[in-house]
Every structure is written in C-alpha cells, then in structure tokens.
Amino acid sequence: MNKSLRYLTVALCAAVVLAPAVYGQSTTGAIRGVVTAQADGSALPGAQVTAVHEPTGTRYTSVADSSGRFRMLNVRVGGPY
C-alpha cells in the first residue's frame, strides 16, 4: 500500500509540473507584414488587409497601423493563403 501511494504521489507531481507544457502547445499561426505604396515605398497606414485560407475559405482581416504594419493572429496553420 505504501509503495502504491508513493507512485501515485510521483505521478501527480509529474502531472502538475508537465501540465503547463502541454497546455502551451499551439495549433494556430500568425501572418504579419508591411503595406507600402508601389510608387515610392511609403507606408500605407489604415490599409485593410485580407487573407483567405484557400482550402476552407476562412477570411482573416487586419488594418495597417501608422507605420503600415499589420498582423493577423490565430490564423489556421498551413495554407495556401
């Protein structure tokens, strides 16, 4: 009985220690970039960017910030987009 309790205690401690690592696994991605004018390469703040995951048709949108940078978080992994 004492040996079983010891194994149970070790297993519970291992589960508590390893739980954050398992929870931290991610199955999403991110898309980021900069929107610039073709003519002079200047940033285009406020530009709306849309990415479409072709296999599913899922659409993701973002708006470029003051420096033309955008990012889309929690997008499906893989592509093509």
PDB file of C-alpha atoms in Angstrom:
ATOM      1  CA  MET A   1       0.000   0.000   0.000  1.00  0.00           C
ATOM      2  CA  ASN A   2       2.790   2.411   0.917  1.00  0.00           C
ATOM      3  CA  LYS A   3       4.551   1.762  -2.412  1.00  0.00           C
ATOM      4  CA  SER A   4       1.358   2.452  -4.363  1.00  0.00           C
ATOM      5  CA  LEU A   5       0.860   5.733  -2.531  1.00  0.00           C
ATOM      6  CA  ARG A   6       4.418   6.769  -3.372  1.00  0.00           C
ATOM      7  CA  TYR A   7       3.876   6.040  -7.100  1.00  0.00           C
ATOM      8  CA  LEU A   8       0.614   7.942  -7.035  1.00  0.00           C
ATOM      9  CA  THR A   9       2.302  10.938  -5.419  1.00  0.00           C
ATOM     10  CA  VAL A  10       5.100  10.936  -8.011  1.00  0.00           C
ATOM     11  CA  ALA A  11       2.574  10.661 -10.851  1.00  0.00           C
ATOM     12  CA  LEU A  12       0.510  13.565  -9.505  1.00  0.00           C
ATOM     13  CA  CYS A  13       3.608  15.739  -9.077  1.00  0.00           C
ATOM     14  CA  ALA A  14       4.694  14.948 -12.638  1.00  0.00           C
ATOM     15  CA  ALA A  15       1.223  15.833 -13.936  1.00  0.00           C
ATOM     16  CA  VAL A  16       1.293  19.178 -12.144  1.00  0.00           C
ATOM     17  CA  VAL A  17       4.784  20.001 -13.434  1.00  0.00           C
ATOM     18  CA  LEU A  18       4.102  18.928 -17.029  1.00  0.00           C
ATOM     19  CA  ALA A  19       0.592  20.379 -17.367  1.00  0.00           C
ATOM     20  CA  PRO A  20       1.745  23.924 -18.357  1.00  0.00           C
ATOM     21  CA  ALA A  21       3.969  22.492 -21.103  1.00  0.00           C
ATOM     22  CA  VAL A  22       1.090  20.518 -22.578  1.00  0.00           C
ATOM     23  CA  TYR A  23      -1.280  23.454 -22.311  1.00  0.00           C
ATOM     24  CA  GLY A  24       1.243  25.681 -24.111  1.00  0.00           C
ATOM     25  CA  GLN A  25       1.018  23.778 -27.387  1.00  0.00           C
ATOM     26  CA  SER A  26      -0.395  25.943 -30.141  1.00  0.00           C
ATOM     27  CA  THR A  27      -2.220  24.938 -33.286  1.00  0.00           C
ATOM     28  CA  THR A  28      -2.589  28.406 -34.780  1.00  0.00           C
ATOM     29  CA  GLY A  29      -0.280  30.719 -36.647  1.00  0.00           C
ATOM     30  CA  ALA A  30       0.192  34.385 -37.418  1.00  0.00           C
ATOM     31  CA  ILE A  31       0.577  36.489 -40.548  1.00  0.00           C
ATOM     32  CA  ARG A  32       2.359  39.811 -40.372  1.00  0.00           C
ATOM     33  CA  GLY A  33       3.793  42.280 -42.823  1.00  0.00           C
ATOM     34  CA  VAL A  34       4.059  45.869 -44.007  1.00  0.00           C
ATOM     35  CA  VAL A  35       1.798  47.576 -46.552  1.00  0.00           C
ATOM     36  CA  THR A  36       3.669  50.041 -48.780  1.00  0.00           C
ATOM     37  CA  ALA A  37       2.887  52.114 -51.845  1.00  0.00           C
ATOM     38  CA  GLN A  38       4.248  50.628 -55.055  1.00  0.00           C
ATOM     39  CA  ALA A  39       5.301  54.011 -56.423  1.00  0.00           C
ATOM     40  CA  ASP A  40       7.605  55.216 -53.641  1.00  0.00           C
ATOM     41  CA  GLY A  41       7.621  52.503 -50.948  1.00  0.00           C
ATOM     42  CA  SER A  42       5.994  54.738 -48.350  1.00  0.00           C
ATOM     43  CA  ALA A  43       3.873  53.131 -45.625  1.00  0.00           C
ATOM     44  CA  LEU A  44       0.120  52.986 -46.112  1.00  0.00           C
ATOM     45  CA  PRO A  45      -1.484  53.419 -42.680  1.00  0.00           C
ATOM     46  CA  GLY A  46      -5.107  52.365 -42.401  1.00  0.00           C
ATOM     47  CA  ALA A  47      -4.937  49.931 -45.319  1.00  0.00           C
ATOM     48  CA  GLN A  48      -7.226  46.926 -44.868  1.00  0.00           C
ATOM     49  CA  VAL A  49      -5.505  43.577 -45.434  1.00  0.00           C
ATOM     50  CA  THR A  50      -7.439  40.361 -46.055  1.00  0.00           C
ATOM     51  CA  ALA A  51      -6.021  36.833 -46.144  1.00  0.00           C
ATOM     52  CA  VAL A  52      -8.147  33.905 -47.336  1.00  0.00           C
ATOM     53  CA  HIS A  53      -7.266  30.339 -46.333  1.00  0.00           C
ATOM     54  CA  GLU A  54      -7.939  28.702 -49.706  1.00  0.00           C
ATOM     55  CA  PRO A  55      -8.749  25.146 -48.545  1.00  0.00           C
ATOM     56  CA  THR A  56     -11.525  26.334 -46.181  1.00  0.00           C
ATOM     57  CA  GLY A  57     -12.414  29.825 -47.437  1.00  0.00           C
ATOM     58  CA  THR A  58     -11.824  31.269 -43.960  1.00  0.00           C
ATOM     59  CA  ARG A  59     -11.137  35.019 -44.173  1.00  0.00           C
ATOM     60  CA  TYR A  60      -8.912  36.998 -41.813  1.00  0.00           C
ATOM     61  CA  THR A  61      -8.689  40.795 -41.872  1.00  0.00           C
ATOM     62  CA  SER A  62      -6.456  43.381 -40.289  1.00  0.00           C
ATOM     63  CA  VAL A  63      -5.823  47.105 -40.599  1.00  0.00           C
ATOM     64  CA  ALA A  64      -2.322  48.531 -41.024  1.00  0.00           C
ATOM     65  CA  ASP A  65      -1.102  50.759 -38.194  1.00  0.00           C
ATOM     66  CA  SER A  66       0.549  54.179 -38.578  1.00  0.00           C
ATOM     67  CA  SER A  67       3.764  52.616 -39.891  1.00  0.00           C
ATOM     68  CA  GLY A  68       1.945  50.344 -42.366  1.00  0.00           C
ATOM     69  CA  ARG A  69       2.475  47.210 -40.268  1.00  0.00           C
ATOM     70  CA  PHE A  70      -0.289  44.647 -39.832  1.00  0.00           C
ATOM     71  CA  ARG A  71      -0.652  41.315 -38.086  1.00  0.00           C
ATOM     72  CA  MET A  72      -3.264  38.599 -38.031  1.00  0.00           C
ATOM     73  CA  LEU A  73      -3.151  36.336 -35.004  1.00  0.00           C
ATOM     74  CA  ASN A  74      -4.744  32.912 -34.507  1.00  0.00           C
ATOM     75  CA  VAL A  75      -4.941  32.027 -38.191  1.00  0.00           C
ATOM     76  CA  ARG A  76      -5.085  28.438 -39.420  1.00  0.00           C
ATOM     77  CA  VAL A  77      -1.724  26.743 -39.785  1.00  0.00           C
ATOM     78  CA  GLY A  78      -0.734  25.884 -43.331  1.00  0.00           C
ATOM     79  CA  GLY A  79      -2.057  27.288 -46.470  1.00  0.00           C
ATOM     80  CA  PRO A  80      -2.108  28.366 -49.100  1.00  0.00           C
ATOM     81  CA  TYR A  81      -3.343  31.850 -48.322  1.00  0.00           C
TER      82      TYR A  81
END
